[in-house]
PDB file of C-alpha atoms and ligand atoms in Angstrom:
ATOM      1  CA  UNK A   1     125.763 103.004 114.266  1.00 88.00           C
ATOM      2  CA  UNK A   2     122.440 101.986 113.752  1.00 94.00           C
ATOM      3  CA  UNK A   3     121.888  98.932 110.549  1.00 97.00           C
ATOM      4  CA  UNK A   4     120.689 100.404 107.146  1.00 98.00           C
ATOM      5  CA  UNK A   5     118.374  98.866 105.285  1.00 98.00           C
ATOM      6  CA  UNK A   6     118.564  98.202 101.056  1.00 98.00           C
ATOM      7  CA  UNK A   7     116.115  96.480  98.957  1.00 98.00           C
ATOM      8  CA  UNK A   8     114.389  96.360  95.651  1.00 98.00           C
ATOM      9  CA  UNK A   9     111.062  95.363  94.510  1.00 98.00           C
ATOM     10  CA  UNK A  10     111.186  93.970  90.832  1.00 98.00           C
ATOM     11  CA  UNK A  11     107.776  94.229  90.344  1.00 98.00           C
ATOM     12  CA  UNK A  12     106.543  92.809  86.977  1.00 98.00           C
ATOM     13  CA  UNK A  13     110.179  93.059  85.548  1.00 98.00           C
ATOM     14  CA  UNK A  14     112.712  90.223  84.695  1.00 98.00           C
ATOM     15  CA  UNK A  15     111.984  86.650  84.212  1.00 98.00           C
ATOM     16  CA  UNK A  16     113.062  83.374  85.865  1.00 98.00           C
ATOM     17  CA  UNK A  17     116.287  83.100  84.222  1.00 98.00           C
ATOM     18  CA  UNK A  18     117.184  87.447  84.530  1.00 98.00           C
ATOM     19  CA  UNK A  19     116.155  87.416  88.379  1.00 98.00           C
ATOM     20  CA  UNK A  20     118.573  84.473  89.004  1.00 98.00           C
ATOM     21  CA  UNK A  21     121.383  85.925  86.958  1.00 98.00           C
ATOM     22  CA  UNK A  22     120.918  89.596  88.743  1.00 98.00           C
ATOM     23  CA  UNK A  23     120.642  88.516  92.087  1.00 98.00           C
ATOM     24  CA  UNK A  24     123.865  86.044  91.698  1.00 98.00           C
ATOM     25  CA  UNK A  25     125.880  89.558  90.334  1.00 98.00           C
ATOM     26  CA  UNK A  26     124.081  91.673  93.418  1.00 98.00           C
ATOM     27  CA  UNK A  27     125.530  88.886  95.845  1.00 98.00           C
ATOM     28  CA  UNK A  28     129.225  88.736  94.322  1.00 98.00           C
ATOM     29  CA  UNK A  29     129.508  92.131  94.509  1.00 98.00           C
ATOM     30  CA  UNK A  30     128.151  92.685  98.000  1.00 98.00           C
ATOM     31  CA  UNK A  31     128.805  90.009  99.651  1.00 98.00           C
ATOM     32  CA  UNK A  32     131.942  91.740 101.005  1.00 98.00           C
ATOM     33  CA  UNK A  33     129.773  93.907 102.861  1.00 98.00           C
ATOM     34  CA  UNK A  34     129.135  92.604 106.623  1.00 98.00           C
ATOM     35  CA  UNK A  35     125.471  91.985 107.067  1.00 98.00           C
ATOM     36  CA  UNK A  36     125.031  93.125 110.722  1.00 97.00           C
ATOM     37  CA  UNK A  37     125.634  96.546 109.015  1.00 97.00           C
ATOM     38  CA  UNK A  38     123.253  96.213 106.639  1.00 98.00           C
ATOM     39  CA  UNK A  39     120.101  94.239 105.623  1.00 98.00           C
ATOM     40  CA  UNK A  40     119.710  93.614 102.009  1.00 98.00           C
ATOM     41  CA  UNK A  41     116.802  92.081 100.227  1.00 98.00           C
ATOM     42  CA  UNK A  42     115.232  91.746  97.082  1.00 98.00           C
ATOM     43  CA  UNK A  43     111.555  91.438  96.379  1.00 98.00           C
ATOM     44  CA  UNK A  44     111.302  89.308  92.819  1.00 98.00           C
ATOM     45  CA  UNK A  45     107.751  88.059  91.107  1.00 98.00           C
ATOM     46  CA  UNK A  46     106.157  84.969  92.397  1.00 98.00           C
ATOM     47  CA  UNK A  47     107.362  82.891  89.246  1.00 98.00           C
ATOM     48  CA  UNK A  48     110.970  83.499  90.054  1.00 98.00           C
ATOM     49  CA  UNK A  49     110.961  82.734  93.844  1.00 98.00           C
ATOM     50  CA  UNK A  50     111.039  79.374  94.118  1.00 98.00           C
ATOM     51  CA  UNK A  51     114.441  79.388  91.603  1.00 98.00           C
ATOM     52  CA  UNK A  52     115.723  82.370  93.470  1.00 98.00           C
ATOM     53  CA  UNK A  53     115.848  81.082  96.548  1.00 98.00           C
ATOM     54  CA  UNK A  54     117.816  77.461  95.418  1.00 97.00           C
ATOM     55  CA  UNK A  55     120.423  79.778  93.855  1.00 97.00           C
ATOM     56  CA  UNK A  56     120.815  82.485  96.650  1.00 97.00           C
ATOM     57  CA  UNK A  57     121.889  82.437  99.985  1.00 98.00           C
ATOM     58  CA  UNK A  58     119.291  84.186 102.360  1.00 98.00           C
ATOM     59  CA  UNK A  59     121.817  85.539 104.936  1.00 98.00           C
ATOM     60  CA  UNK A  60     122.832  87.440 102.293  1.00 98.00           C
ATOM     61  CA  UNK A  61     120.236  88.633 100.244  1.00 98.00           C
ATOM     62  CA  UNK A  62     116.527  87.700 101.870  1.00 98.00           C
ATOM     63  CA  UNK A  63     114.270  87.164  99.251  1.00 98.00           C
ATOM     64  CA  UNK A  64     110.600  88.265  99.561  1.00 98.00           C
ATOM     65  CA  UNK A  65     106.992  87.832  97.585  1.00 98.00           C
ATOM     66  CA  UNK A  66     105.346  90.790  96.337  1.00 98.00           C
ATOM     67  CA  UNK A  67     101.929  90.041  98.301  1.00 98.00           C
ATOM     68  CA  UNK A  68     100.164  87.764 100.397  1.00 98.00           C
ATOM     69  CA  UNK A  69      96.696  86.869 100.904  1.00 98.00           C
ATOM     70  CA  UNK A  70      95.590  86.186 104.462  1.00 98.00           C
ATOM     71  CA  UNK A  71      94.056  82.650 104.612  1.00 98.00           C
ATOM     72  CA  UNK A  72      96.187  79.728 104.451  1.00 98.00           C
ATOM     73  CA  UNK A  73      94.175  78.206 102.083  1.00 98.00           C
ATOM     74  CA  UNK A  74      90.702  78.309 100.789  1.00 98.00           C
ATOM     75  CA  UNK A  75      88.302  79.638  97.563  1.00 98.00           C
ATOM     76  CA  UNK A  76      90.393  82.178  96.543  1.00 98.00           C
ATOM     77  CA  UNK A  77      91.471  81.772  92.871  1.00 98.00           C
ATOM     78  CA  UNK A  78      95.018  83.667  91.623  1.00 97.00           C
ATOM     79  CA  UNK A  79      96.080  84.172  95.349  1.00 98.00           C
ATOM     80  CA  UNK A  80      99.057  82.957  97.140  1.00 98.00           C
ATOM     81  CA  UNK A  81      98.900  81.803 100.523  1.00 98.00           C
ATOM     82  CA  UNK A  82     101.716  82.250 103.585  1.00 98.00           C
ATOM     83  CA  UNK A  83     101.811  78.212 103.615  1.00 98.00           C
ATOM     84  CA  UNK A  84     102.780  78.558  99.839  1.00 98.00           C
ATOM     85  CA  UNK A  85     105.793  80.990 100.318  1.00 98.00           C
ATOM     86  CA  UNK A  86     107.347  79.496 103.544  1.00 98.00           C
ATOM     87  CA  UNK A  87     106.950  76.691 101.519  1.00 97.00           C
ATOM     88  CA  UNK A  88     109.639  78.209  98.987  1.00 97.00           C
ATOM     89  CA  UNK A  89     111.531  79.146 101.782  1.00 97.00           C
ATOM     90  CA  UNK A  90     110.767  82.458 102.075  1.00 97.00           C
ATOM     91  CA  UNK A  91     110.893  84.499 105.344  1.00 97.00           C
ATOM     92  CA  UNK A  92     109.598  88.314 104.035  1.00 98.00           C
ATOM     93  CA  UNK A  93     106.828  89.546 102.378  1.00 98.00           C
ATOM     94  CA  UNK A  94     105.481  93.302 101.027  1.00 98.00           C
ATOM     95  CA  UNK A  95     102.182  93.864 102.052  1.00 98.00           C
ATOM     96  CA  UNK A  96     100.212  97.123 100.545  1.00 98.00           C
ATOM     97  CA  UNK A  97     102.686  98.357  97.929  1.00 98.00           C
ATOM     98  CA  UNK A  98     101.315 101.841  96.292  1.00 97.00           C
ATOM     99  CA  UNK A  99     100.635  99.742  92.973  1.00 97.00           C
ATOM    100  CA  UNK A 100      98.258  97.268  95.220  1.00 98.00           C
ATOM    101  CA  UNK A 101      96.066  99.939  97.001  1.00 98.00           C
ATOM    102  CA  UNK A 102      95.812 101.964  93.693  1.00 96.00           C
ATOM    103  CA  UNK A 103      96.099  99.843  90.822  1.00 97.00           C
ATOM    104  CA  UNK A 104      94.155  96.748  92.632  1.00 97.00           C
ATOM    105  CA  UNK A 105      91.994  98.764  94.725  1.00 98.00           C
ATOM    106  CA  UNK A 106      93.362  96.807  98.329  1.00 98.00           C
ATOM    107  CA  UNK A 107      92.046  98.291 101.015  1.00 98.00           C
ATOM    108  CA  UNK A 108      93.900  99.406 104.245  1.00 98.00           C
ATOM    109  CA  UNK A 109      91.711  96.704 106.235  1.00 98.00           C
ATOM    110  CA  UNK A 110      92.802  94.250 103.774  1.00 98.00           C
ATOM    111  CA  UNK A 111      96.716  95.558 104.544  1.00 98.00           C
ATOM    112  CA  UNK A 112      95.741  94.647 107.885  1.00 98.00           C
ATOM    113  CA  UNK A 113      94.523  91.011 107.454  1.00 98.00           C
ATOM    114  CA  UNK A 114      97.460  90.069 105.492  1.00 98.00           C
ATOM    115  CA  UNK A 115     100.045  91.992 108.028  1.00 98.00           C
ATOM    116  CA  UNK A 116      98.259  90.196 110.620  1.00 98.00           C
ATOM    117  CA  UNK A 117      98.047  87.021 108.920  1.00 98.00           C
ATOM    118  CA  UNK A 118     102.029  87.762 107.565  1.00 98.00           C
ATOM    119  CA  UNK A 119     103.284  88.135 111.301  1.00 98.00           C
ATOM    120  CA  UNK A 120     101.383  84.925 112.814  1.00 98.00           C
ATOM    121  CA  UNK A 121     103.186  82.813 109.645  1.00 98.00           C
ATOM    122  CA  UNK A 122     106.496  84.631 111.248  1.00 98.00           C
ATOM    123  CA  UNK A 123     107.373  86.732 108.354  1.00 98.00           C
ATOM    124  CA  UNK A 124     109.203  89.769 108.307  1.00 98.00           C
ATOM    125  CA  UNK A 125     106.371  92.100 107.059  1.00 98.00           C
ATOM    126  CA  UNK A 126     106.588  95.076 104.612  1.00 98.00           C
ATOM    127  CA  UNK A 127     103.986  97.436 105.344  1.00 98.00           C
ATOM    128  CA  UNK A 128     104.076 100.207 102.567  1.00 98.00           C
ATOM    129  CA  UNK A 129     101.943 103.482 103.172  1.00 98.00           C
ATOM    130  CA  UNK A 130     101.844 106.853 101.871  1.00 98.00           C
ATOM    131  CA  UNK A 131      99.902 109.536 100.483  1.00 98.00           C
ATOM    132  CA  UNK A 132      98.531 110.273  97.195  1.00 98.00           C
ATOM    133  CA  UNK A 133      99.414 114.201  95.050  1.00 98.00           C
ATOM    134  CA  UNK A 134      95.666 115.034  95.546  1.00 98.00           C
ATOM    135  CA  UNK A 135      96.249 114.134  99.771  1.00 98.00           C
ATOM    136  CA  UNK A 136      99.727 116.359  99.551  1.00 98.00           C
ATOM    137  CA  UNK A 137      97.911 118.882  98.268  1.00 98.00           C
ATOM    138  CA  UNK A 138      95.181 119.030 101.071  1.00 98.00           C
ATOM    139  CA  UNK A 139      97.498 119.005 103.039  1.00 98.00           C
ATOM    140  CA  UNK A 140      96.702 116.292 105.053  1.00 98.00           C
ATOM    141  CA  UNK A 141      99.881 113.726 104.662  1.00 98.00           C
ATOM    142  CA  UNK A 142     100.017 113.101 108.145  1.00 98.00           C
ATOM    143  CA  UNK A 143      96.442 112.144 109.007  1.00 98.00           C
ATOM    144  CA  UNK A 144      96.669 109.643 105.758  1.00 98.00           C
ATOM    145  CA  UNK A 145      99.737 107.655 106.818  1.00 98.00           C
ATOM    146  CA  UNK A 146      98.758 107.742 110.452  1.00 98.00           C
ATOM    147  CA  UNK A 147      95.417 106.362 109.162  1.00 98.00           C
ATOM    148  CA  UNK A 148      97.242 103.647 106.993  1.00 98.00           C
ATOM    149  CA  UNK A 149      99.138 102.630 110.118  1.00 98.00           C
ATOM    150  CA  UNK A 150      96.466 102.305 112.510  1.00 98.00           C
ATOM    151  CA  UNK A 151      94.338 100.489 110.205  1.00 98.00           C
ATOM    152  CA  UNK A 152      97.187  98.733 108.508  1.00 98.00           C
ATOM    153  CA  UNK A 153      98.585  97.596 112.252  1.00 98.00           C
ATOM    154  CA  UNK A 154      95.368  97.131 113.790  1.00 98.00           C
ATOM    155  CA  UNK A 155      95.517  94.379 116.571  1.00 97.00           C
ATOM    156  CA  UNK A 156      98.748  93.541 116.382  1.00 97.00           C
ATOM    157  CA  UNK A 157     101.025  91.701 119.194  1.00 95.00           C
ATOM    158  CA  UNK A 158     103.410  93.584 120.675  1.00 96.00           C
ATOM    159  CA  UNK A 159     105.559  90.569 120.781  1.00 96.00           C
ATOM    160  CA  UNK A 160     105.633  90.617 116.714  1.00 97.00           C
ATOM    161  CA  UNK A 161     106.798  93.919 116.458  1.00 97.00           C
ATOM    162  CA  UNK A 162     110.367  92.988 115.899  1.00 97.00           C
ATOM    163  CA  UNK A 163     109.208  91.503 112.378  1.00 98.00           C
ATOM    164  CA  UNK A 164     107.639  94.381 111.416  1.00 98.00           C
ATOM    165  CA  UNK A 165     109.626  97.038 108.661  1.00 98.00           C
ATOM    166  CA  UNK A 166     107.505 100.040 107.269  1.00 98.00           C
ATOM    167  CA  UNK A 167     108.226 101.790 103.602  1.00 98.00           C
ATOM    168  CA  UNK A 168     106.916 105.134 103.198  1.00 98.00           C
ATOM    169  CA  UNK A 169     106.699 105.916  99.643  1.00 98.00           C
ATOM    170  CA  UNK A 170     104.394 108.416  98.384  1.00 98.00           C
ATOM    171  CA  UNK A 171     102.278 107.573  95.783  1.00 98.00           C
ATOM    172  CA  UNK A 172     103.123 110.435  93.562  1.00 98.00           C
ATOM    173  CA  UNK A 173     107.111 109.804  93.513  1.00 97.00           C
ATOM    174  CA  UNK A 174     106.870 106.158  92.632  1.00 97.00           C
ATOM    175  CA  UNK A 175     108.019 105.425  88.717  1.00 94.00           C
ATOM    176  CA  UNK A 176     108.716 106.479  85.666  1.00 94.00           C
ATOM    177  CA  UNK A 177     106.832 109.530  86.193  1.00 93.00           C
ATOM    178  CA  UNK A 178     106.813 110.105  90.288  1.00 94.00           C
ATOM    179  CA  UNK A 179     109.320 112.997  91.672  1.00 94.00           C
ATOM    180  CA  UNK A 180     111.421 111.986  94.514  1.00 95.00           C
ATOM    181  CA  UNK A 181     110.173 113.025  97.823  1.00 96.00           C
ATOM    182  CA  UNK A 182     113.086 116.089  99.087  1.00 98.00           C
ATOM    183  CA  UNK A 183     115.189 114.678 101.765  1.00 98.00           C
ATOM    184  CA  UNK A 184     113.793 116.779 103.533  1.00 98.00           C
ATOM    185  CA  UNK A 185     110.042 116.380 103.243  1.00 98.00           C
ATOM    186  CA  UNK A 186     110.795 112.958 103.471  1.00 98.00           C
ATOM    187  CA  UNK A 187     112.238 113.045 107.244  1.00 98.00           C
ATOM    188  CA  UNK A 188     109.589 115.310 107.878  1.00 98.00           C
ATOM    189  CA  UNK A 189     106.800 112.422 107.118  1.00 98.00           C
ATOM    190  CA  UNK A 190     109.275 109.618 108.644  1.00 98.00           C
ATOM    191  CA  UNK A 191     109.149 111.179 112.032  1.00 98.00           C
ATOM    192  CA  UNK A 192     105.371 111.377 111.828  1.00 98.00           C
ATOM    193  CA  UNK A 193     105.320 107.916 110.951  1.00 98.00           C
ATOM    194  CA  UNK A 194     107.876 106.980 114.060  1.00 98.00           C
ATOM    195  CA  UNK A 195     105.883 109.058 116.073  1.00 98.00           C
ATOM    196  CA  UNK A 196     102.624 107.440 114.972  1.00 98.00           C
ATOM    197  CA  UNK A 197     104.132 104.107 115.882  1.00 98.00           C
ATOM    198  CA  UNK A 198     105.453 105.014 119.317  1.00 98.00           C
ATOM    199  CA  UNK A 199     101.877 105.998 119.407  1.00 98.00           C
ATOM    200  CA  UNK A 200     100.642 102.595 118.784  1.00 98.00           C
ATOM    201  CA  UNK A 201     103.482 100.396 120.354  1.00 98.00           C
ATOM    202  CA  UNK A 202     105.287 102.353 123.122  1.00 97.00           C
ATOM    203  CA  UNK A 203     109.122 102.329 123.061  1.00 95.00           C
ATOM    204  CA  UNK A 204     108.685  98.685 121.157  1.00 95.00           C
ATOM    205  CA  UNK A 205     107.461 101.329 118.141  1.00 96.00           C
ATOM    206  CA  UNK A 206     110.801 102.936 117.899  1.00 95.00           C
ATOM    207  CA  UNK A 207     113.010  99.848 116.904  1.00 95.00           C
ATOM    208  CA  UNK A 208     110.625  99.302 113.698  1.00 98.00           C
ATOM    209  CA  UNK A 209     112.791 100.432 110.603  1.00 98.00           C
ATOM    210  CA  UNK A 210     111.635 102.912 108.758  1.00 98.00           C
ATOM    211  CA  UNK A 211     112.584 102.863 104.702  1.00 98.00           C
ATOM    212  CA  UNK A 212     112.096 105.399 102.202  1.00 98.00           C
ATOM    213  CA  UNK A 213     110.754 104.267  98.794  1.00 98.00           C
ATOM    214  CA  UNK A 214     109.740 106.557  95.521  1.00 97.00           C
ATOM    215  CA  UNK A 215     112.773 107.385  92.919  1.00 97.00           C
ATOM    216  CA  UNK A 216     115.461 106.840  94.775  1.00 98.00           C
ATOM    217  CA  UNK A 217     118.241 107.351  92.726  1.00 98.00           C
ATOM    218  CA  UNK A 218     122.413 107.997  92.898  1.00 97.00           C
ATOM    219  CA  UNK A 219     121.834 111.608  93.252  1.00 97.00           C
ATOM    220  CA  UNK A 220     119.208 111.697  96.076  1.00 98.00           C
ATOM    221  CA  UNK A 221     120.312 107.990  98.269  1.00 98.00           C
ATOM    222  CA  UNK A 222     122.960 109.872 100.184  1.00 98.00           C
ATOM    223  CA  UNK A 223     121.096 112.875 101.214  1.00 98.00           C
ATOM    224  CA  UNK A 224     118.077 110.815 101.957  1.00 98.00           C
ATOM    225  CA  UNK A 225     119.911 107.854 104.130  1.00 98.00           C
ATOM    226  CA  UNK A 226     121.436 110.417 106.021  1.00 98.00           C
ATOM    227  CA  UNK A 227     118.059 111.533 107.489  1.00 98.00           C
ATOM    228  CA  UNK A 228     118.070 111.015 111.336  1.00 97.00           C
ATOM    229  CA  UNK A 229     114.312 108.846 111.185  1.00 98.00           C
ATOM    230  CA  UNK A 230     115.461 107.144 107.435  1.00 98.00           C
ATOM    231  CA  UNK A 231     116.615 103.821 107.978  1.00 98.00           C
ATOM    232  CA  UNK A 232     116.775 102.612 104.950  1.00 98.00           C
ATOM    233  CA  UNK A 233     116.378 102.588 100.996  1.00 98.00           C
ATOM    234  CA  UNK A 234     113.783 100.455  98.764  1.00 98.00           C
ATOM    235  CA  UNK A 235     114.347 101.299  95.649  1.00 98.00           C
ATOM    236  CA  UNK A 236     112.800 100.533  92.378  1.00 97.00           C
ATOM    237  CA  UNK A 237     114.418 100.934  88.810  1.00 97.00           C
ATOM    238  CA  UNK A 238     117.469 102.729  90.367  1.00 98.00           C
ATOM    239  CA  UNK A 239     118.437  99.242  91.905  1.00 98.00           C
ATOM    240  CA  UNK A 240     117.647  96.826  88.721  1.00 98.00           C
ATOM    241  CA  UNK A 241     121.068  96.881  87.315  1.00 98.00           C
ATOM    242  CA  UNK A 242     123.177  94.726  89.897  1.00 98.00           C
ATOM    243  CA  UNK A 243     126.132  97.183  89.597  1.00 98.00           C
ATOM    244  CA  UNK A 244     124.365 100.339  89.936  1.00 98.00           C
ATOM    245  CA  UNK A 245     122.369  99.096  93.156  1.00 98.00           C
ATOM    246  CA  UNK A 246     126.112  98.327  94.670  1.00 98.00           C
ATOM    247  CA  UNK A 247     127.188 101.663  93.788  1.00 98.00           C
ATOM    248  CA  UNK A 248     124.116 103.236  95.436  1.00 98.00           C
ATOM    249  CA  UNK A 249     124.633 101.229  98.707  1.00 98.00           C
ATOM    250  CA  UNK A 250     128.298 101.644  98.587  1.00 98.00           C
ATOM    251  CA  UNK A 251     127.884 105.734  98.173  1.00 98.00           C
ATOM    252  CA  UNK A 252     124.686 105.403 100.637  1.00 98.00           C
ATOM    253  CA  UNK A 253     126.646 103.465 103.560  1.00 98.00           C
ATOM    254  CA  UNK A 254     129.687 105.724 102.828  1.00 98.00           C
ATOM    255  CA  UNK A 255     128.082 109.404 103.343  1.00 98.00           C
ATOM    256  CA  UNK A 256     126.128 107.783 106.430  1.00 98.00           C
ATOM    257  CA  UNK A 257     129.679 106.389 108.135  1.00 97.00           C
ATOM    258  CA  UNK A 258     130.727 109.716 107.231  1.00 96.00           C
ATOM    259  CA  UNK A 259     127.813 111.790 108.883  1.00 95.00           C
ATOM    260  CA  UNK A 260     128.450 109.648 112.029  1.00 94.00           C
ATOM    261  CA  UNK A 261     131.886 110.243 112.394  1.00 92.00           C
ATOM    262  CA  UNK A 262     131.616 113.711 112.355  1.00 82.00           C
TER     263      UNK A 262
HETATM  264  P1  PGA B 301     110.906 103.465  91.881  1.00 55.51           P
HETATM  265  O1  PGA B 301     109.945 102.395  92.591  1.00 55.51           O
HETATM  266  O2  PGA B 301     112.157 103.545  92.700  1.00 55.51           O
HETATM  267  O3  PGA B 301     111.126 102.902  90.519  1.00 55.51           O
HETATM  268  O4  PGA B 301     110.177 104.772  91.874  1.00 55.51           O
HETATM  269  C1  PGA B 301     109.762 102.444  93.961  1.00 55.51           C
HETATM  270  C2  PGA B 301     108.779 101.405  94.418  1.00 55.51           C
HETATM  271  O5  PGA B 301     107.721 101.232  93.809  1.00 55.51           O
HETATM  272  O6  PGA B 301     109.038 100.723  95.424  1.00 55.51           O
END
């Protein structure tokens, strides 16, 4: 059975104090749950990391920043550099979350400086793609997130691939008011992605983990993990309440064992 994949980015929710008291409660009540079956991290702001990751043991829960920027250091007021975060002890970062490219205006070159820049520091790298309503509806998905990823992993060493995770989440199911990709659209735009990065990598391309991101929730997780190219789950407000994100990977891991065994 292959390993799932569970995490949540808190985005600009919970303070020092909230993100410490969550993630203690997330690792009590998982912590039962062998980690070479699952990988499960948790993506807090910058201002909580450094008390995050004195309270919380990384085998169990990795923690990761929300973005990078690509230099180690330099003229480059309000940014936070790789040095910084390994300096916290951190060992994953997101790179090119929707709210980035749209809300901040990142570019998919810039994606690809920080990936770049994310690998060479060792991290295991985040790369989030997907397409916006207006691209669904022209109809051209595919040739977006292929674009994303061959932009997004321009130039990069084979021999870093095995740090490398991808999130699709399409712009339009994201929040309050996104609509959850159907399982089975979703699959349909995972397999382009694994194709896309057998494309770029050879067989290397087919070990990267794939997650699916965008209003996953406790009706849709099991349907969705159960995809044959879905390895995994990042999941935003659904997973903010420690108990209902271990319900959602208990269910999750549970119809997947289930679809295996038959
Ligand atoms: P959501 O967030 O699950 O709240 O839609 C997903 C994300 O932005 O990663």
């Amino acid at each position: 059975m292959k390993k799932l994949y569970f995490g949540s980015n808190l985005k600009m929710y919970k303070t020092i104090q909230e993100t410490v008291s969550y993630l203690q409660s997330l690792y009590e009540k998982t912590k039962d749950i062998s980690r070479d079956d699952i990988d499960l991290f948790i993506i807090p702001s910058y201002t909580a990391l450094e008390s995050a990751a004195k309270h919380i043991d990384q085998s169990y829960i990795k923690l990761g920043a929300q973005n990078m920027c690509w230099a180690d250091e330099g003229q480059f007021t309000g940014e936070i550099s790789p040095i910084m975060l390994k300096e916290l002890g951190l060992n994953l970062v997101m790179i090119g979350h929707s709210e980035r490219r749209h809300v901040f205006g990142e570019t998919d070159s810039e994606e690809n400086q920080k990936v770049k820049a994310a690998l060479n520091h060792g991290f295991t790298t985040l790369l989030c793609i997907g397409e916006t309503a207006q691209e669904k509806d022209y109809n051209i998905s595919a040739e977006v997130l292929r674009m994303q990823l061959k932009i997004g992993l321009h130039d990069i060493p084979l021999s870093h691939l095995s740090n490398l995770w991808i999130s699709y989440e399409p712009v339009w199911s994201i929040g309050v008011n996104g609509t959850p990709a159907s399982a089975g659209y979703a699959e349909k735009m995972h397999k382009i992605i694994k194709e896309c990065l057998t494309e770029l990598f050879g067989d290397a391309g087919k070990d990267i983990p794939t997650l699916y991101g965008g209003s996953v929730n406790p009706d849709n997780a099991c349907q969705l993990i159960t995809q044959p190219s879905i390895d995994g789950l990042f999941t935003g407000r659904a997973a903010w309440q420690a108990d209902k994100f271990e319900q959602l990977i208990r269910d999750a891991m549970a119809s997947y064992e289930a679809q295996q065994k038959n």
